Tab-separated table of C-alpha atoms in Angstrom:
chain	number	residue	atom	x	y	z
A	1	MET	CA	-23.291	62.673	244.871
A	2	SER	CA	-23.612	66.311	243.949
A	3	VAL	CA	-22.014	67.485	240.555
A	4	PRO	CA	-18.831	69.387	241.019
A	5	SER	CA	-19.305	73.039	240.368
A	6	ARG	CA	-16.310	72.959	238.000
A	7	PHE	CA	-18.177	70.589	235.786
A	8	GLN	CA	-21.837	72.047	235.290
A	9	ARG	CA	-21.467	73.604	232.020
A	10	ILE	CA	-20.193	71.079	229.429
A	11	LEU	CA	-19.478	72.121	225.461
A	12	LEU	CA	-19.979	69.462	223.174
A	13	CYS	CA	-18.791	70.073	219.942
A	14	PRO	CA	-17.510	67.350	217.831
A	15	ASN	CA	-16.645	66.779	213.942
A	16	ALA	CA	-18.549	63.999	212.259
A	17	TYR	CA	-17.156	60.349	212.561
A	18	LYS	CA	-16.918	59.789	208.946
A	19	GLY	CA	-18.732	56.676	207.718
A	20	SER	CA	-20.414	56.459	211.078
A	21	LEU	CA	-21.926	59.541	212.791
A	22	THR	CA	-22.792	62.763	211.877
A	23	ALA	CA	-21.444	65.682	213.853
A	24	ARG	CA	-24.941	66.354	215.228
A	25	LYS	CA	-25.410	62.558	216.093
A	26	ALA	CA	-21.955	62.757	217.988
A	27	ALA	CA	-23.143	65.593	220.043
A	28	MET	CA	-26.328	63.598	220.987
A	29	ALA	CA	-24.324	60.683	221.816
A	30	MET	CA	-22.071	62.751	224.278
A	31	ALA	CA	-25.146	64.506	225.490
A	32	GLU	CA	-26.855	61.284	226.073
A	33	GLY	CA	-23.838	59.770	228.066
A	34	ILE	CA	-23.482	62.794	230.349
A	35	GLY	CA	-26.861	62.461	231.342
A	36	ARG	CA	-26.438	58.868	232.609
A	37	VAL	CA	-24.150	60.184	235.101
A	38	GLY	CA	-25.887	63.761	236.280
A	39	ALA	CA	-27.675	66.843	235.725
A	40	PHE	CA	-25.008	68.495	233.901
A	41	GLU	CA	-25.807	71.425	231.426
A	42	THR	CA	-24.774	70.518	228.393
A	43	VAL	CA	-24.271	73.075	225.318
A	44	CYS	CA	-24.191	71.057	221.588
A	45	LEU	CA	-22.261	72.743	219.044
A	46	PRO	CA	-21.416	70.667	216.387
A	47	LEU	CA	-18.534	71.299	214.246
A	48	ALA	CA	-17.005	71.026	210.648
A	49	ASP	CA	-13.692	71.267	208.922
A	50	GLY	CA	-15.175	72.185	205.484
A	51	GLY	CA	-15.762	68.503	204.292
A	52	ASP	CA	-18.837	66.519	204.624
A	53	GLY	CA	-21.227	67.898	207.627
A	54	THR	CA	-20.219	71.634	206.926
A	55	LEU	CA	-23.733	72.298	205.571
A	56	GLU	CA	-25.856	70.936	207.865
A	57	THR	CA	-23.573	72.088	210.898
A	58	LEU	CA	-23.667	75.743	209.955
A	59	VAL	CA	-27.215	75.943	208.732
A	60	ASP	CA	-28.287	74.094	212.061
A	61	ALA	CA	-26.170	76.306	214.229
A	62	THR	CA	-27.881	79.638	212.805
A	63	GLY	CA	-31.503	78.422	212.454
A	64	GLY	CA	-31.394	78.646	208.885
A	65	THR	CA	-32.481	76.418	205.945
A	66	LEU	CA	-32.177	73.774	203.320
A	67	HIS	CA	-33.162	74.132	199.843
A	68	ALA	CA	-33.144	71.335	197.299
A	69	THR	CA	-32.172	71.824	193.771
A	70	GLN	CA	-31.640	69.718	190.749
A	71	VAL	CA	-28.052	69.948	189.425
A	72	GLN	CA	-25.535	67.501	187.532
A	73	ASP	CA	-23.272	65.022	189.080
A	74	PRO	CA	-19.447	64.683	188.546
A	75	LEU	CA	-20.313	62.834	185.238
A	76	GLY	CA	-23.120	65.245	184.178
A	77	ARG	CA	-26.416	62.864	185.174
A	78	PRO	CA	-29.262	64.565	187.344
A	79	VAL	CA	-28.974	64.477	191.049
A	80	GLU	CA	-30.897	66.502	193.707
A	81	ALA	CA	-28.414	68.408	195.782
A	82	ALA	CA	-28.875	70.817	198.374
A	83	TRP	CA	-27.597	74.256	199.573
A	84	GLY	CA	-28.340	76.169	202.670
A	85	ARG	CA	-29.074	79.548	203.966
A	86	LEU	CA	-27.880	81.040	207.441
A	87	GLY	CA	-30.497	82.243	209.618
A	88	GLY	CA	-30.984	85.317	211.603
A	89	ASP	CA	-29.337	88.785	210.130
A	90	ARG	CA	-27.111	86.534	207.973
A	91	ARG	CA	-29.966	85.255	205.591
A	92	ASP	CA	-27.842	86.872	202.667
A	93	THR	CA	-24.917	84.046	202.944
A	94	ALA	CA	-25.439	80.803	201.539
A	95	VAL	CA	-23.533	77.360	202.436
A	96	ILE	CA	-22.856	75.044	199.660
A	97	GLU	CA	-21.158	71.708	200.211
A	98	MET	CA	-19.511	71.059	196.818
A	99	ALA	CA	-19.636	67.084	197.724
A	100	GLN	CA	-23.233	67.665	197.220
A	101	ALA	CA	-23.028	67.917	193.653
A	102	SER	CA	-19.607	66.978	192.883
A	103	GLY	CA	-18.374	64.437	195.348
A	104	LEU	CA	-16.752	61.048	195.099
A	105	ARG	CA	-19.707	59.957	197.163
A	106	LEU	CA	-21.840	60.302	194.192
A	107	LEU	CA	-20.027	57.727	192.120
A	108	ARG	CA	-19.524	53.815	192.224
A	109	GLU	CA	-15.525	52.938	192.376
A	110	GLU	CA	-15.886	51.969	189.114
A	111	GLU	CA	-17.293	55.222	187.729
A	112	TYR	CA	-14.128	57.287	189.088
A	113	ASP	CA	-12.888	59.117	186.031
A	114	PRO	CA	-11.003	62.530	186.728
A	115	PHE	CA	-10.347	62.955	183.051
A	116	ARG	CA	-14.040	63.576	182.964
A	117	ALA	CA	-15.653	64.427	186.376
A	118	SER	CA	-16.563	68.042	186.402
A	119	THR	CA	-17.587	70.658	188.906
A	120	PHE	CA	-20.331	71.750	186.852
A	121	GLY	CA	-22.853	71.050	189.285
A	122	THR	CA	-21.193	72.916	192.030
A	123	GLY	CA	-21.398	75.834	189.848
A	124	GLU	CA	-25.105	75.169	189.465
A	125	LEU	CA	-25.541	75.029	193.285
A	126	MET	CA	-23.951	78.658	193.469
A	127	LYS	CA	-26.177	79.764	190.838
A	128	ALA	CA	-29.361	78.606	192.402
A	129	ALA	CA	-27.939	80.727	195.599
A	130	LEU	CA	-27.425	83.804	193.806
A	131	GLU	CA	-30.819	83.487	192.328
A	132	ALA	CA	-32.614	83.332	195.518
A	133	GLY	CA	-30.733	86.716	196.401
A	134	CYS	CA	-27.591	85.499	198.279
A	135	ARG	CA	-24.760	87.974	197.945
A	136	LYS	CA	-22.245	85.728	200.128
A	137	ILE	CA	-21.395	82.397	199.684
A	138	ILE	CA	-19.442	79.959	202.257
A	139	LEU	CA	-18.228	76.876	200.005
A	140	GLY	CA	-16.776	73.738	201.735
A	141	ILE	CA	-14.785	72.000	199.232
A	142	GLY	CA	-14.087	68.543	200.683
A	143	GLY	CA	-14.588	65.134	199.088
A	144	SER	CA	-14.469	66.001	195.632
A	145	ALA	CA	-14.449	63.593	192.513
A	146	THR	CA	-13.119	66.027	190.426
A	147	ASN	CA	-9.578	67.265	188.799
A	148	ASP	CA	-11.012	70.189	186.639
A	149	GLY	CA	-9.672	72.917	188.692
A	150	GLY	CA	-13.171	74.533	188.932
A	151	ALA	CA	-13.604	74.929	185.033
A	152	GLY	CA	-16.919	72.904	185.177
A	153	MET	CA	-18.136	75.437	188.136
A	154	ALA	CA	-16.879	78.188	186.034
A	155	GLN	CA	-18.868	77.365	182.848
A	156	ALA	CA	-21.994	76.916	185.050
A	157	LEU	CA	-21.420	80.510	186.148
A	158	GLY	CA	-21.424	82.006	182.474
A	159	PHE	CA	-17.807	81.866	181.665
A	160	ARG	CA	-16.844	80.322	178.381
A	161	LEU	CA	-13.606	78.176	178.093
A	162	LEU	CA	-12.764	77.967	174.600
A	163	ASP	CA	-10.153	75.807	172.641
A	164	SER	CA	-8.286	77.335	169.767
A	165	SER	CA	-11.152	76.677	167.439
A	166	GLY	CA	-13.590	78.814	169.552
A	167	CYS	CA	-15.565	75.721	170.806
A	168	ASP	CA	-16.446	75.221	174.363
A	169	LEU	CA	-14.213	72.581	176.343
A	170	PRO	CA	-15.910	69.399	177.186
A	171	PRO	CA	-15.781	68.707	180.790
A	172	GLY	CA	-13.144	67.128	182.839
A	173	GLY	CA	-9.584	67.815	183.917
A	174	SER	CA	-8.220	66.023	180.752
A	175	ALA	CA	-9.905	69.159	178.543
A	176	LEU	CA	-8.070	72.030	180.250
A	177	SER	CA	-4.774	70.995	178.266
A	178	GLN	CA	-6.549	72.252	174.991
A	179	LEU	CA	-7.524	75.773	176.821
A	180	ALA	CA	-6.895	78.447	174.812
A	181	ARG	CA	-8.716	81.434	176.223
A	182	ILE	CA	-11.593	82.586	178.766
A	183	GLU	CA	-14.446	84.799	177.876
A	184	THR	CA	-15.999	86.611	180.799
A	185	ASP	CA	-18.786	88.686	179.163
A	186	GLY	CA	-21.457	86.132	179.875
A	187	SER	CA	-20.320	85.697	183.698
A	188	LEU	CA	-23.532	85.262	186.156
A	189	LEU	CA	-21.453	86.190	189.221
A	190	PRO	CA	-22.431	89.606	190.458
A	191	PRO	CA	-19.664	92.020	191.357
A	192	ASP	CA	-20.754	92.501	194.929
A	193	VAL	CA	-20.614	88.745	195.482
A	194	LYS	CA	-18.193	87.502	198.127
A	195	VAL	CA	-17.109	83.897	198.002
A	196	ARG	CA	-15.357	82.224	201.173
A	197	VAL	CA	-13.677	78.721	200.932
A	198	ALA	CA	-13.470	76.309	203.597
A	199	CYS	CA	-10.345	74.358	202.813
A	200	ASP	CA	-8.401	72.249	205.091
A	201	VAL	CA	-5.642	71.521	203.048
A	202	ASP	CA	-2.585	73.678	201.679
A	203	ASN	CA	-1.637	72.187	198.711
A	204	PRO	CA	-0.494	74.175	195.320
A	205	LEU	CA	-2.303	73.542	191.957
A	206	CYS	CA	0.639	71.507	190.414
A	207	GLY	CA	3.604	69.666	190.811
A	208	SER	CA	4.644	66.817	193.522
A	209	GLU	CA	2.383	68.395	195.986
A	210	GLY	CA	-0.384	69.464	193.821
A	211	ALA	CA	-3.695	68.119	193.112
A	212	ALA	CA	-3.383	65.715	190.666
A	213	THR	CA	-0.073	63.906	192.542
A	214	ILE	CA	-1.582	64.002	196.062
A	215	TYR	CA	-5.083	63.661	195.717
A	216	GLY	CA	-5.588	62.016	192.085
A	217	PRO	CA	-5.006	58.263	192.893
A	218	GLN	CA	-7.691	58.272	195.449
A	219	LYS	CA	-10.356	59.476	192.461
A	220	GLY	CA	-9.099	56.752	190.095
A	221	ALA	CA	-6.038	58.230	188.470
A	222	THR	CA	-3.130	56.012	187.352
A	223	PRO	CA	0.207	57.416	187.245
A	224	GLN	CA	-0.060	58.221	183.665
A	225	MET	CA	-3.379	60.218	184.175
A	226	ILE	CA	-1.715	62.051	186.848
A	227	SER	CA	0.870	63.337	184.833
A	228	GLN	CA	-1.284	64.606	181.991
A	229	LEU	CA	-3.637	66.155	184.526
A	230	ASP	CA	-0.537	67.939	186.327
A	231	THR	CA	0.437	69.437	182.825
A	232	ALA	CA	-3.075	70.274	182.062
A	233	LEU	CA	-3.687	72.033	185.167
A	234	ALA	CA	-0.434	74.247	184.883
A	235	HIS	CA	-1.441	75.089	181.593
A	236	TYR	CA	-4.828	75.870	182.738
A	237	ALA	CA	-3.031	78.323	185.296
A	238	VAL	CA	-1.218	80.408	182.591
A	239	VAL	CA	-4.628	81.038	181.195
A	240	LEU	CA	-5.973	82.154	184.494
A	241	HIS	CA	-3.283	84.543	184.948
A	242	ARG	CA	-3.419	86.003	181.673
A	243	THR	CA	-6.973	86.354	181.789
A	244	PHE	CA	-7.608	87.701	185.631
A	245	GLY	CA	-4.188	89.103	186.068
A	246	ARG	CA	-3.868	86.627	189.089
A	247	GLU	CA	-1.172	84.057	189.939
A	248	VAL	CA	-3.146	81.018	191.594
A	249	ALA	CA	-1.064	78.020	190.906
A	250	ASN	CA	1.194	78.473	194.027
A	251	VAL	CA	-1.180	79.962	196.702
A	252	PRO	CA	-1.702	77.318	199.546
A	253	GLY	CA	-5.153	75.523	198.917
A	254	ALA	CA	-5.169	76.280	195.282
A	255	GLY	CA	-4.938	72.511	194.921
A	256	ALA	CA	-7.818	71.224	197.117
A	257	ALA	CA	-10.793	69.743	195.476
A	258	GLY	CA	-9.110	68.956	192.402
A	259	GLY	CA	-8.126	72.748	191.976
A	260	LEU	CA	-11.534	74.019	192.576
A	261	GLY	CA	-9.472	76.220	194.902
A	262	ALA	CA	-7.503	77.698	192.175
A	263	GLY	CA	-10.651	78.065	190.002
A	264	LEU	CA	-12.510	80.182	192.882
A	265	LEU	CA	-9.616	82.453	193.391
A	266	ALA	CA	-9.608	83.242	189.818
A	267	PHE	CA	-13.116	83.407	188.693
A	268	CYS	CA	-14.889	84.283	192.318
A	269	ALA	CA	-12.043	86.495	193.607
A	270	ALA	CA	-12.710	83.942	196.487
A	271	THR	CA	-10.873	83.878	199.961
A	272	LEU	CA	-9.427	80.355	201.285
A	273	GLN	CA	-9.842	79.850	204.888
A	274	PRO	CA	-9.198	77.120	207.151
A	275	GLY	CA	-12.726	75.124	207.328
A	276	THR	CA	-12.669	74.810	211.203
A	277	GLU	CA	-11.620	78.407	211.611
A	278	MET	CA	-14.571	79.426	209.323
A	279	ALA	CA	-16.976	76.940	211.256
A	280	LEU	CA	-15.733	78.172	214.682
A	281	GLU	CA	-16.479	81.863	213.539
A	282	VAL	CA	-20.095	81.315	211.962
A	283	THR	CA	-21.274	79.154	214.701
A	284	GLY	CA	-20.112	81.724	217.220
A	285	PHE	CA	-18.058	79.382	219.261
A	286	ASP	CA	-16.161	81.694	221.536
A	287	ALA	CA	-19.543	82.767	222.651
A	288	HIS	CA	-20.364	79.415	224.032
A	289	LEU	CA	-17.383	79.288	226.084
A	290	THR	CA	-18.921	81.659	228.676
A	291	GLU	CA	-19.632	79.855	231.956
A	292	CYS	CA	-18.287	76.540	230.611
A	293	GLN	CA	-15.717	74.629	232.601
A	294	LEU	CA	-15.187	71.433	230.053
A	295	ILE	CA	-15.049	71.067	226.344
A	296	LEU	CA	-15.755	67.761	224.793
A	297	THR	CA	-14.799	67.264	221.133
A	298	GLY	CA	-13.831	64.229	218.869
A	299	GLU	CA	-13.896	62.682	215.258
A	300	GLY	CA	-12.817	59.459	213.693
A	301	ARG	CA	-9.328	59.352	214.180
A	302	LEU	CA	-6.628	61.142	215.767
A	303	ASP	CA	-3.058	61.299	213.952
A	304	GLY	CA	-0.405	63.339	212.810
A	305	GLN	CA	-2.779	65.390	210.420
A	306	THR	CA	-5.392	66.305	213.266
A	307	THR	CA	-3.165	69.424	213.910
A	308	ARG	CA	-3.264	70.583	210.233
A	309	GLY	CA	-6.685	72.312	210.232
A	310	LYS	CA	-8.860	69.687	211.952
A	311	VAL	CA	-11.521	70.525	214.354
A	312	VAL	CA	-10.192	68.817	217.238
A	313	ALA	CA	-6.999	71.037	216.969
A	314	GLY	CA	-8.736	73.929	216.433
A	315	VAL	CA	-11.023	73.467	219.488
A	316	ALA	CA	-7.941	72.793	221.663
A	317	ARG	CA	-6.468	75.878	220.815
A	318	ARG	CA	-9.330	77.937	221.768
A	319	GLY	CA	-9.824	76.319	224.632
A	320	LYS	CA	-6.325	76.477	225.663
A	321	ALA	CA	-6.726	80.173	225.335
A	322	ALA	CA	-9.684	80.294	227.440
A	323	GLY	CA	-8.118	78.047	230.074
A	324	ILE	CA	-10.741	75.212	229.851
A	325	PRO	CA	-9.908	71.493	229.491
A	326	VAL	CA	-10.515	69.760	226.239
A	327	ILE	CA	-11.012	66.254	226.099
A	328	ALA	CA	-11.335	64.510	222.425
A	329	PHE	CA	-12.953	61.123	221.795
A	330	ALA	CA	-12.038	59.206	218.514
A	331	GLY	CA	-12.663	55.879	217.135
A	332	SER	CA	-8.717	55.486	216.757
A	333	ILE	CA	-5.976	57.367	218.037
A	334	ALA	CA	-2.350	56.890	216.359
A	335	GLU	CA	0.689	56.438	218.268
A	336	GLY	CA	2.044	59.989	219.282
A	337	ALA	CA	-1.066	61.988	218.475
A	338	GLU	CA	-2.058	62.614	221.987
A	339	THR	CA	1.570	63.867	222.757
A	340	LEU	CA	1.340	66.023	219.384
A	341	LEU	CA	-1.919	67.642	220.321
A	342	ARG	CA	-1.272	68.398	223.745
A	343	PRO	CA	0.686	71.579	223.335
A	344	GLU	CA	-2.402	72.569	221.334
A	345	GLY	CA	-4.340	72.719	224.358
A	346	LEU	CA	-5.696	68.924	224.171
A	347	THR	CA	-6.070	67.663	227.842
A	348	ALA	CA	-6.523	64.037	226.924
A	349	ALA	CA	-7.695	61.814	224.080
A	350	VAL	CA	-10.164	58.666	224.543
A	351	CYS	CA	-10.695	56.004	222.249
A	352	ILE	CA	-14.206	54.966	222.150
A	353	LEU	CA	-13.815	51.545	221.660
A	354	ASP	CA	-14.679	49.133	224.689
A	355	SER	CA	-13.853	45.641	223.167
A	356	PRO	CA	-11.947	44.467	220.201
A	357	LEU	CA	-13.763	45.160	217.007
A	358	ARG	CA	-13.522	45.098	213.366
A	359	VAL	CA	-13.723	48.549	211.608
A	360	GLU	CA	-17.230	48.057	210.050
A	361	GLU	CA	-18.380	46.812	213.548
A	362	ALA	CA	-17.093	50.159	215.398
A	363	MET	CA	-18.371	52.141	212.703
A	364	ARG	CA	-21.777	50.506	212.729
A	365	ASP	CA	-21.845	50.851	216.533
A	366	GLY	CA	-20.415	54.396	216.760
A	367	TYR	CA	-23.498	56.050	218.768
A	368	ARG	CA	-23.332	53.349	221.285
A	369	LEU	CA	-19.517	53.415	221.685
A	370	LEU	CA	-19.198	57.271	221.964
A	371	CYS	CA	-22.128	57.559	224.441
A	372	ARG	CA	-20.565	54.896	226.681
A	373	ALA	CA	-17.199	56.308	226.359
A	374	THR	CA	-18.600	59.823	227.290
A	375	GLU	CA	-20.337	58.244	230.518
A	376	ARG	CA	-17.243	56.399	231.608
A	377	THR	CA	-15.227	59.552	231.135
A	378	LEU	CA	-17.486	61.988	233.232
A	379	ARG	CA	-17.948	59.181	236.132
A	380	LEU	CA	-13.992	59.336	236.251
A	381	LEU	CA	-13.934	62.820	236.182
A	382	THR	CA	-16.550	63.336	238.954
A	383	PHE	CA	-15.946	60.198	240.837
A	384	GLN	CA	-19.492	58.922	240.542
C-alpha cells in the first residue's frame, strides 16, 4: 500500500525519557518504528527542557562541539565534565548543563548534603567557556544537588563572598547566613558576556514555594535544614540587592537549582527563559515544520506538570499554530493528562507499554517499547 501523502514527512522531536532513553535515542527508536511501516521521510530533531540532555541536544542540532574539562563536583572533588560550543555562525555561544558539575547524579544518596553542596564546578565550566572565547552562554540548570544560591558559581568566577571578619565563605547553602558583603573587583566575567538560563520552573528564591522548601527534601534536607537554608537564602537576597541593586528574590525561576537562578540574575545579569522555548529556538524548530504533515514527540511521563514548560506541551503549541497534528508517546500517562494537553494542541497520547511491566523493566526496555508503539500508531494512521 502506498503511503498517504498527508503523512509523507514526519518530524520526530522527543525529550529524553529520564533514566531510560536520551532524546537522541528516543528519536532513533521512533524513526526505526516508522521505517518498519513504509518509506516515510523523517526528520529527527531531539529536544530538551533545560534539564539532562540539553547540552547534547543543542550541540548536536547545530553541528557544534563538546569539550571536556576537570572541575569540582558538588562536594569539591575533581570530576570530568563537558561543556559545548554551538556550530555554524554561533560558535561564540557555549552550552553548559549545570548537572555535569553540580548535579545530584554525581552523588550517592548518602552523600546528599545541601548544607555543603556547591555550584563552584558550574562556575568553572563557565570560566572554561569564557577562556575559550565564548561571549554568549546558554545554561541549563536542571538536576542540581545544591542550595547555595549560585554562591559557589560566583566564587569560581572571581567574586568574593565575605563574612563579617573579611574571610571567604566556605561552600554550601548554610554558609550564606554569614554573608556580610560581596567584592566584585576580581570578577572574571567580561561586561559584554550574555548569559541565558534555560529554566523550567517558576519558583521564587525563598518562602513556601522557594528553593529550600520545594526542592530541598530531594537533595537530603530535613525540615530543620529547610528552615535554616530558607533563612540563609533570604539573607543572601538582601546582600545581593545591596550589592547589585537588583531585587531577585521574587523573580519567577529565582529558586531554580537551589537558587542558582537568583545568583545568575544578580552576578551575571542573566535572563531566565523556559528551557523548552529556548531549545525550540536554538534548534530552529519552526523551520522544520515546512512540508511536515505529522509531529511525534514524547517523554517519560505525561501529567499535570507537562503543561508547565515541558517539551510535549511546547511542541503541541507550535504544532497547533501550524495546523499539524501532534502525537505524544510516554511511558506513563496520568489520568486526565491527555484531556489537559488537548487544548494545547496535542492530538493524541500513546502509552508505549505493550504488557504489564515493572518500572525498572520498562525503563530498561525503553527503546524497543517506543519503537513498537511508534510502528503500531503509524499502521493505525495509514491502515497498513
